[in-house]
XYZ file of C-alpha atoms in Angstrom:
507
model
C -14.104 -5.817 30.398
C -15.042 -9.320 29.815
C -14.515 -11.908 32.156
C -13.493 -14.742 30.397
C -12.639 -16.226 27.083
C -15.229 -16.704 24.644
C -15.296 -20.125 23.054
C -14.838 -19.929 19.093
C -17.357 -21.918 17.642
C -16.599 -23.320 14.437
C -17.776 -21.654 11.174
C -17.448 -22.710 7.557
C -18.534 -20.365 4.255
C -21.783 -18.515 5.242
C -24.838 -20.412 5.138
C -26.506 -18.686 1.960
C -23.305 -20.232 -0.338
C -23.133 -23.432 0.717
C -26.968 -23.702 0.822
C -27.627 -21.769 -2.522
C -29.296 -23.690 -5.454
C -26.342 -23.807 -7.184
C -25.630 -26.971 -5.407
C -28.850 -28.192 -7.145
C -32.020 -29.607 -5.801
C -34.535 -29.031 -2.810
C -37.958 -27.649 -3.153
C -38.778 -24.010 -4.280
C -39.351 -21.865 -1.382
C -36.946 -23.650 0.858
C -33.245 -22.477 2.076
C -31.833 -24.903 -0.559
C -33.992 -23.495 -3.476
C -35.466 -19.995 -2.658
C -38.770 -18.576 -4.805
C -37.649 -17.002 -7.962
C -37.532 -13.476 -8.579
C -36.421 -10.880 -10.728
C -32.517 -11.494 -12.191
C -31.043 -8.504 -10.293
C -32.985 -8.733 -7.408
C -31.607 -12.448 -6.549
C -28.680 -11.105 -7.330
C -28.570 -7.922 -4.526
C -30.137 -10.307 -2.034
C -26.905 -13.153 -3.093
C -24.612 -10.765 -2.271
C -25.710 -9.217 0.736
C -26.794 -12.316 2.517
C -23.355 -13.101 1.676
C -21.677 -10.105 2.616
C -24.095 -10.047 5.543
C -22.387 -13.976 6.474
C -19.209 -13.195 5.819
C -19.374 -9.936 8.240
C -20.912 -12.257 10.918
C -17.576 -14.843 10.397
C -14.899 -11.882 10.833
C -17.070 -10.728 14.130
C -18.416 -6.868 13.655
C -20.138 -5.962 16.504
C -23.740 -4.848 15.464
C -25.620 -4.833 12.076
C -25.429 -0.915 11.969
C -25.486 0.535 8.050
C -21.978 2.607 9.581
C -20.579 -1.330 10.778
C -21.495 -2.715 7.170
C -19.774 0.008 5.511
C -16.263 -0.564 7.073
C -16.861 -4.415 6.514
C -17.750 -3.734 3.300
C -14.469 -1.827 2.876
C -12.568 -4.526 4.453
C -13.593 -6.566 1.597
C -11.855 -3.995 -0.638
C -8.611 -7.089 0.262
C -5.325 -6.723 -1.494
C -3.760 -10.092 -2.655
C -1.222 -9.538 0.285
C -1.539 -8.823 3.729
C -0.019 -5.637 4.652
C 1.267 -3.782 8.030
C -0.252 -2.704 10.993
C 1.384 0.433 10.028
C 1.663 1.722 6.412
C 4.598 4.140 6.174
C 7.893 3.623 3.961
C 10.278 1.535 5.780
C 9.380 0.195 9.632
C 5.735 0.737 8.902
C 5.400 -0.521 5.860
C 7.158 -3.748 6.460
C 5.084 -4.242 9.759
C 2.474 -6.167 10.811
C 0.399 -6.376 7.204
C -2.770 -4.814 7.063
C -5.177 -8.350 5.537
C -6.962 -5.329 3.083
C -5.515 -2.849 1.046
C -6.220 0.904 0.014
C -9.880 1.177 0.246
C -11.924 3.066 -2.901
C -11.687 6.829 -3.301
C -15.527 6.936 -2.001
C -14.218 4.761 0.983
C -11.180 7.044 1.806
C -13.491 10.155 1.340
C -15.209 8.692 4.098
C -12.702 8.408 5.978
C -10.744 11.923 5.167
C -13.406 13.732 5.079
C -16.376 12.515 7.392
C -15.514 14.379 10.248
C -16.371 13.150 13.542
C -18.389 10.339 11.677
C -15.615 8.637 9.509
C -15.284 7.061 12.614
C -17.063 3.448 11.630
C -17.657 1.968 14.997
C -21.463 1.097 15.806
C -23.736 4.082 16.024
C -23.843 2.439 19.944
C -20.368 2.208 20.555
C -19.970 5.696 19.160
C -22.619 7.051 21.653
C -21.003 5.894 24.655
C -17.015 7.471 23.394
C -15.371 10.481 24.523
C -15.183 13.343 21.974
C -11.584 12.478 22.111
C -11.728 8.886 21.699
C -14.352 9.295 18.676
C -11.607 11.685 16.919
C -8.712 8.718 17.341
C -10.954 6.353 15.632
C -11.243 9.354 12.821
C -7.665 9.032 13.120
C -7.234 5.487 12.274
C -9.659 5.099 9.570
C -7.545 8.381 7.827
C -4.035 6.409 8.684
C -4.656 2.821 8.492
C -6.428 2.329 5.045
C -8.755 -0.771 5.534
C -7.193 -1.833 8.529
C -9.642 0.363 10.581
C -12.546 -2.393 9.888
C -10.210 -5.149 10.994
C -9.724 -3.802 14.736
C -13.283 -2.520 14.973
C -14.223 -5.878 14.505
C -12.749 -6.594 18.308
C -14.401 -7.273 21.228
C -14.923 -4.859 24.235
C -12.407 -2.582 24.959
C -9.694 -4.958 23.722
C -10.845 -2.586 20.881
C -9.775 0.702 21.716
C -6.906 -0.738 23.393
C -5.074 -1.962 19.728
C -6.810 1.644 18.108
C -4.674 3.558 20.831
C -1.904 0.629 20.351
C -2.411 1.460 16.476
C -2.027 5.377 16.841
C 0.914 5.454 18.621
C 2.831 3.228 16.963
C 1.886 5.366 13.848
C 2.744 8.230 15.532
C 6.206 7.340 16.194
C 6.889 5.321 12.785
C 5.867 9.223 11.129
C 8.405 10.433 12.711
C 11.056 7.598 11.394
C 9.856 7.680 7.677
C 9.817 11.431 7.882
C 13.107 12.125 5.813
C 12.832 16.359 6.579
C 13.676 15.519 10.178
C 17.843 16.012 10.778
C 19.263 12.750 12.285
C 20.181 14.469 15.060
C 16.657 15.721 15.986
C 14.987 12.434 14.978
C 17.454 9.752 16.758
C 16.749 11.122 20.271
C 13.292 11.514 19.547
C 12.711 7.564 18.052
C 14.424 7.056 21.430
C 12.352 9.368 23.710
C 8.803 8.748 22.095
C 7.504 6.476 24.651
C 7.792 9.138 27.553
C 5.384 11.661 25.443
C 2.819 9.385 26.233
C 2.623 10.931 29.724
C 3.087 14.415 28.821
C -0.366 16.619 28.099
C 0.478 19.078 25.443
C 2.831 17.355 23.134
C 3.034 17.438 19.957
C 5.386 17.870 16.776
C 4.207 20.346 14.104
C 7.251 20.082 11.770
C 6.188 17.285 10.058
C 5.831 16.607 6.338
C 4.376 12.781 6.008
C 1.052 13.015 4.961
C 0.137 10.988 8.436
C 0.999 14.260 10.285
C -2.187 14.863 11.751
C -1.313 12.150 14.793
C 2.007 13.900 15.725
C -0.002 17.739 15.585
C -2.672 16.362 17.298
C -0.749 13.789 19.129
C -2.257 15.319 22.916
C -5.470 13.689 22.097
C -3.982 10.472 21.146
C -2.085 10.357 24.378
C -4.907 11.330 26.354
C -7.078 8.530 25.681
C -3.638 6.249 26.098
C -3.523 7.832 29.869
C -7.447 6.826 29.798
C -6.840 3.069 29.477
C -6.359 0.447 31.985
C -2.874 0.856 33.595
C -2.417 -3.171 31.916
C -2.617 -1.684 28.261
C -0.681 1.525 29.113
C 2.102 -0.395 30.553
C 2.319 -3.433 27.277
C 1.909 -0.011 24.674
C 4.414 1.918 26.393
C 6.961 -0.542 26.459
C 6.665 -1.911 23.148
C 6.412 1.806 21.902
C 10.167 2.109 23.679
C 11.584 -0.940 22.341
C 10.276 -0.088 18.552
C 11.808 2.999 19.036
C 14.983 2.244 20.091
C 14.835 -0.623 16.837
C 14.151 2.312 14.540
C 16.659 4.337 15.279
C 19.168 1.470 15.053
C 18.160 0.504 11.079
C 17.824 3.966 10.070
C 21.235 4.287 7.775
C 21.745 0.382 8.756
C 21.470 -2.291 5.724
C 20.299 -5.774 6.899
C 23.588 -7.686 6.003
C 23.402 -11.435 8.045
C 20.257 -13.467 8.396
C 20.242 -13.028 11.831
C 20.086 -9.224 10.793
C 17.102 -9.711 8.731
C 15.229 -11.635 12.074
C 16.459 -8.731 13.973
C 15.017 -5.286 11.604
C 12.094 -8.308 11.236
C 11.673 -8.020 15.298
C 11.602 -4.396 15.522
C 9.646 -3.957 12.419
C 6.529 -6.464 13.204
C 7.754 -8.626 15.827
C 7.515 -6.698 18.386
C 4.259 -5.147 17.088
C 2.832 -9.018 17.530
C 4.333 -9.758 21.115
C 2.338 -6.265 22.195
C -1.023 -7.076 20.527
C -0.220 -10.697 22.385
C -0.272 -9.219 25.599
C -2.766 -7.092 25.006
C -4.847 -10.263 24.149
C -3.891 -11.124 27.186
C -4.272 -8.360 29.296
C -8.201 -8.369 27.830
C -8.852 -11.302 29.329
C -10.620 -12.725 26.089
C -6.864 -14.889 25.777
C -5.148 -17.102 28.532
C -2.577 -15.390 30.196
C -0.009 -17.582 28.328
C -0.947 -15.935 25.010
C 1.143 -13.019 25.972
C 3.524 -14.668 27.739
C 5.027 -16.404 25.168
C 7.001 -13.881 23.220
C 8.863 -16.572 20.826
C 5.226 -17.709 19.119
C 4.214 -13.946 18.977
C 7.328 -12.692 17.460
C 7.282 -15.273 14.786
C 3.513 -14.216 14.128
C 5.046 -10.489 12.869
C 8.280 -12.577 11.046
C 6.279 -14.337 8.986
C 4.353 -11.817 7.788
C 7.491 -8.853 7.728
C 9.440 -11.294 5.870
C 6.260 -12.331 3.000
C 6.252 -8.590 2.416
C 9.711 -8.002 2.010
C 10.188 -11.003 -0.334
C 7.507 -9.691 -2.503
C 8.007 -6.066 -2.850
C 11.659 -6.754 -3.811
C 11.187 -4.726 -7.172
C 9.603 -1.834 -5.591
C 11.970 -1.154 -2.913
C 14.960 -1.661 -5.353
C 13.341 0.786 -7.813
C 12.976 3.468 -4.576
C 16.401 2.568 -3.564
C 15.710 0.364 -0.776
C 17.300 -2.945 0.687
C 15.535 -5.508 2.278
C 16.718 -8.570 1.075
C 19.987 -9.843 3.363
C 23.155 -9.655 1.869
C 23.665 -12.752 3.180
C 21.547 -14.032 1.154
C 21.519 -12.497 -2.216
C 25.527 -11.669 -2.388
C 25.574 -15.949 -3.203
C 24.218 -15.226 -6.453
C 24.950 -12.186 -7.500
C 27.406 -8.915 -6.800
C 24.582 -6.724 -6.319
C 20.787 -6.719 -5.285
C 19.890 -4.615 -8.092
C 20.974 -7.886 -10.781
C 18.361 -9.624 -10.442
C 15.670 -7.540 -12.325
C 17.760 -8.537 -15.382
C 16.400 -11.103 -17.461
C 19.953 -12.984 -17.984
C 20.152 -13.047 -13.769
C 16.657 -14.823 -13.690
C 18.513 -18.248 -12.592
C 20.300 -16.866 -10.033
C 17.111 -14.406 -8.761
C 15.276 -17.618 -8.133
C 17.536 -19.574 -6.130
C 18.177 -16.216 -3.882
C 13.690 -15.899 -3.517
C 13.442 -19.770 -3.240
C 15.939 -19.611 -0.326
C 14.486 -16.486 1.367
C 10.601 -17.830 0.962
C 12.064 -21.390 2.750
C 13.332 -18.882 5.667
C 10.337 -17.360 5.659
C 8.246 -20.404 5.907
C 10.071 -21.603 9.248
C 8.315 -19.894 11.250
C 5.056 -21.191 10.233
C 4.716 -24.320 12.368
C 4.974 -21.422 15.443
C 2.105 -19.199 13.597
C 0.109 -22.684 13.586
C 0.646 -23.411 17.309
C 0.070 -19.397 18.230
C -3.970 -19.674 16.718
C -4.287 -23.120 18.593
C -3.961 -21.275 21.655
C -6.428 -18.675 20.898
C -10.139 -19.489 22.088
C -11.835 -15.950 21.355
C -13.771 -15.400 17.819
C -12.734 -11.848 16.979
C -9.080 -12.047 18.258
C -8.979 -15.307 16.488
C -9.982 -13.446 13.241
C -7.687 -10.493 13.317
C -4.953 -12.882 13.773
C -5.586 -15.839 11.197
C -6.712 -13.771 8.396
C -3.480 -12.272 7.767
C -1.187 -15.735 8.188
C -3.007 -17.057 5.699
C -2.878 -14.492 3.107
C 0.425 -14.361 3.822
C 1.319 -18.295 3.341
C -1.039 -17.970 -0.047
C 1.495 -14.733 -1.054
C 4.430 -17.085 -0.438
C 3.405 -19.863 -2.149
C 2.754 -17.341 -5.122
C 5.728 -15.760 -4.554
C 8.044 -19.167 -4.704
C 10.137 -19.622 -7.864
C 7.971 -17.225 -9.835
C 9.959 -14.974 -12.039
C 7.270 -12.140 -11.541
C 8.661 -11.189 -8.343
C 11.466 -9.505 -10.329
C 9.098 -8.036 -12.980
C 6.730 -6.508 -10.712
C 4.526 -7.367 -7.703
C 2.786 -10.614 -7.181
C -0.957 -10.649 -5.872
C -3.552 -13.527 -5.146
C -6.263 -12.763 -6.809
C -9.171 -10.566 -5.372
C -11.618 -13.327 -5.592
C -9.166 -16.161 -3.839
C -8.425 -13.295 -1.077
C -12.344 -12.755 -0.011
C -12.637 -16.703 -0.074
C -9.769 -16.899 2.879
C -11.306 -14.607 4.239
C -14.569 -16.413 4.585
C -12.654 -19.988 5.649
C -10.061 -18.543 7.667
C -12.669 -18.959 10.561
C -11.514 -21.509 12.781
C -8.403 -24.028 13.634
C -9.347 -26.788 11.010
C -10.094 -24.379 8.349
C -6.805 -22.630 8.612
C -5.032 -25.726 9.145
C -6.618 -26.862 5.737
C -5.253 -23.896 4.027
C -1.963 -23.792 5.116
C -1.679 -27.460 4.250
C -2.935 -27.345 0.898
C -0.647 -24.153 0.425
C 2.283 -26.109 1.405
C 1.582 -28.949 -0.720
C 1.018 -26.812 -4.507
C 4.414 -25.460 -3.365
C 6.414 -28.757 -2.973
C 4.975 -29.818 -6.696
C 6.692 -26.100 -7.193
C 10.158 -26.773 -5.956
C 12.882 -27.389 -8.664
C 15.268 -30.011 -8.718
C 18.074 -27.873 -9.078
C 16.863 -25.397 -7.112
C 20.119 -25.379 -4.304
C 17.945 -25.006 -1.474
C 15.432 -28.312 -2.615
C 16.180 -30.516 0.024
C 15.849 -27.705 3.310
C 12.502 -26.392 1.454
C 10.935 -30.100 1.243
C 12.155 -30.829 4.884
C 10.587 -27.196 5.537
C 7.257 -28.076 4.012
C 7.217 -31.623 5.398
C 7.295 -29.692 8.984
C 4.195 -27.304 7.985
C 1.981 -30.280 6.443
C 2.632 -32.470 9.944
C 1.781 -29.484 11.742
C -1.508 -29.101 9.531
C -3.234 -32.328 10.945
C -5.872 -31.398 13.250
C -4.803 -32.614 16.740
C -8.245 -33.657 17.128
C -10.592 -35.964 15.376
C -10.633 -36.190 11.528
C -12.789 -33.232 9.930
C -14.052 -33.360 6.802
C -12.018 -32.083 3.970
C -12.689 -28.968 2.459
C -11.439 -29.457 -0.971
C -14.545 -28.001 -3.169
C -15.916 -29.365 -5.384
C -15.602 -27.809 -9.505
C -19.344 -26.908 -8.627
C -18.664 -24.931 -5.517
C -15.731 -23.466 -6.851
C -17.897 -22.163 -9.857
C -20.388 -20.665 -7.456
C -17.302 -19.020 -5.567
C -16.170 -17.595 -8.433
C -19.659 -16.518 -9.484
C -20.139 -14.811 -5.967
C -16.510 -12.748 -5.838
C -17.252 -11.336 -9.365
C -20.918 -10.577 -8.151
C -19.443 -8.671 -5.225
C -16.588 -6.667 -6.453
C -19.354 -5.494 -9.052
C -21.979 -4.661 -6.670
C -19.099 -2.818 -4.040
C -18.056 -0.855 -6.845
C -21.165 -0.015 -7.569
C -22.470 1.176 -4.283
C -19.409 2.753 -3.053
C -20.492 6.117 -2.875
C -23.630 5.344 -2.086
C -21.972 3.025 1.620
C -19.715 6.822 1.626
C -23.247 8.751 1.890
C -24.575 6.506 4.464
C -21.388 6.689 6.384
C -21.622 10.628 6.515
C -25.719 10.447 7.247
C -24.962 8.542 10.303
């Protein structure tokens, strides 16, 4: 375990972007303006010096072909962050994975590596239990992309949130599973934290296609009894109170607001107060990362709510409610109106309202990372907030949200991902998100004046506490070369796909 917090040391883009000659001058042969060679050559060696700098920012562990592979699938982002779970209703409106459904070639990887889908470090790997190396099998088959994201933790903090991970999937199966009776799957949402601590259970009846961590759930649990009695006791507990949560909202409709912070706080709240005290309970965090449950749980809000805003048409179309009656029964006698073209007026006043209740709690997501001193933790958690707030500000008074769902695009996604690095970099973003949506907000929008007072909050938040950095507006140049790079690199990942797939299974 480590023994104290490692200092985050601030990082901007990697080196071989903001160095390249696209920025124009310098000598051939130096950083600024290497020799020439052929066309495609420079442009593998662009792209994986800059996948090799943006894997360095989001902290893998080792520079193993296996390590690249996941990172490389981790680039594979969505224009949303999604859960820490993936299922239909608790997991899916969890604590967002910040990448989406990797390739086929990537999930054949994962489904069907065996004992190596697992991408850890061919040195971490080495030094696992046969069962631990079969639950990180487990969560690259379960949690899409998300599998890159905690690998990219430090010491055992690691296997901690995979175990964390697997349970919590483990019990949200059994909640989205609609063949299970009520009266079978009630007491068991309820009982699920107390199979942790029994050897041979398991559940075999399942139908979700995540069954294999309920059948093979006594090898999940066993490496849960393996950890440090401080992580059994935070993933135990949070496993009980999610539990009890789920089986409250099963036939339950969110009605109030305070209803919606409520399924919000069993949903992804409570997923963020564990991984805060598991933060904690690492030592790579101050113990009053954990003990703050307030900042934590509005960590999860913020992102359960982004998703639920956005996927309105989706989860109307499968019958689903999200949105707060509260909310939505001001404009209109049902949810379902709003998807029509003549109820456009009234759909945007209910989102504009719901995105400005949403965006409350992000002055407590900006004072949660200014607490957190470690690299990787720092990573996992900022990279999601701010592909959230970018979702948002997408999201606000856009009609699309009731024609379909609205993404950032892939090449703005891998860019946050490269910034989202350190305090003034996120603080940057979140600013400069908060300011295109105030030139957004209507003048007749009804909720104008609380979503400028809102976004007057998040911008005074924004200001580095310390002394004045430099602003990281880019310039049209830069933003070229961005652009030039994302294109580059969606081209060449798509193109070596199965080729990162073999190299996984040669490992």
């Amino acid at each position: 375990m480590a023994a104290r917090a490692q200092q985050r040391t601030p990082r901007s883009l990697p080196l071989s972007l903001r160095r390249s000659r696209l920025a124009g001058g310098g000598r051939r042969g130096s950083v600024c303006c290497p020799p020439r060679r052929s066309a495609p050559a420079a442009r593998r060696s662009f792209v994986r010096s800059s996948l090799h700098g943006a894997r360095m920012a989001a902290g893998a562990c080792c520079k193993c072909p296996v390590s690249l592979a996941a990172f490389k699938r981790s680039l594979s982002v969505a224009a949303c962050p999604r859960s820490l779970l993936s299922g239909r209703r608790f997991g899916e409106r969890g604590l967002r994975e910040a990448v989406a459904r990797p390739s086929g070639a990537a999930r054949a990887a994962g489904a069907g590596g065996g004992r190596h889908a697992a991408s850890c470090c061919v040195s971490c790997q080495e030094s696992m239990s046969q069962s631990l190396r079969t639950c990180y099998v487990y969560l690259n088959q379960t949690s899409r992309s998300f599998a890159a994201v905690i690998q990219a933790l430090d010491g055992e903090l690691r296997h901690a949130v995979c175990i964390f991970y697997l349970v919590l999937r483990a019990l949200d199966t059994v909640e989205d599973d609609m063949s299970i009776p009520l009266d079978t799957k009630v007491p068991m949402l309820h009982d699920f934290h107390t199979y942790l601590y029994q050897d041979a259970w398991s559940f075999s009846e399942s139908r979700e296609k995540d069954r294999q961590v309920l059948e093979d759930f006594p090898t999940i649990s066993l490496e849960f009894r393996n950890l440090a009695q401080e992580y059994r006791e935070v993933i135990s507990d949070i496993c009980r109170r999610m539990g009890v949560g789920m089986a409250e909202f099963l036939e339950k409709k969110v009605g109030s607001m305070k209803e919606w912070d409520k399924y919000c706080h069993y949903a992804a709240g409570l997923v963020g107060v564990g991984l805060s005290r598991l933060f904690s309970a690492s030592r790579l965090e101050d113990p009053e990362v954990g003990r703050d449950a307030d900042l934590a749980d509005s960590m999860g809000l913020f992102l359960q709510k982004t998703n639920i805003i956005r996927d309105y048409l989706e989860d109307t179309k499968e019958g689903r409610a999200f949105w707060p009656r509260e909310a939505w029964s001001q404009f209109a006698g049902r949810l379902e109106e709003f998807a029509q073209p003549e109820k456009l007026e009234s759909a945007l006043s209910c989102l504009n309202l719901l995105v400005t209740d949403a965006l409350r709690h992000v002055p407590d997501v900006i004072a949660y990372l200014a607490r957190l001193r470690n690299r990787s933790v720092f990573n996992f958690c900022a990279i999601p907030q701010v592909m959230a707030i970018a979702t948002l500000s997408s999201c606000y008074n856009n009609p699309l949200v009731f024609q379909g769902v609205v993404k950032i695009r892939k090449g703005q996604a891998v860019t946050l991902m490269m910034e989202a690095t350190d305090m003034p970099a996120v603080q940057n973003i979140i600013s400069q998100y908060s300011q295109e949506m105030v030139h957004k907000v209507s003048p007749a929008d009804p909720s104008r004046a609380e979503t400028l007072r809102v976004l007057a909050l998040i911008r005074e938040k924004s200001r580095p506490s310390g002394p004045p950095v430099r602003s990281r507006r880019l310039s049209p140049v830069y933003l070229s070369a961005a652009m030039l790079l994302a294109a580059v690199s969606w081209q060449y990942l798509g193109a070596t796909a199965a080729q990162g797939a073999g190299d996984v299974h040669g490992q």
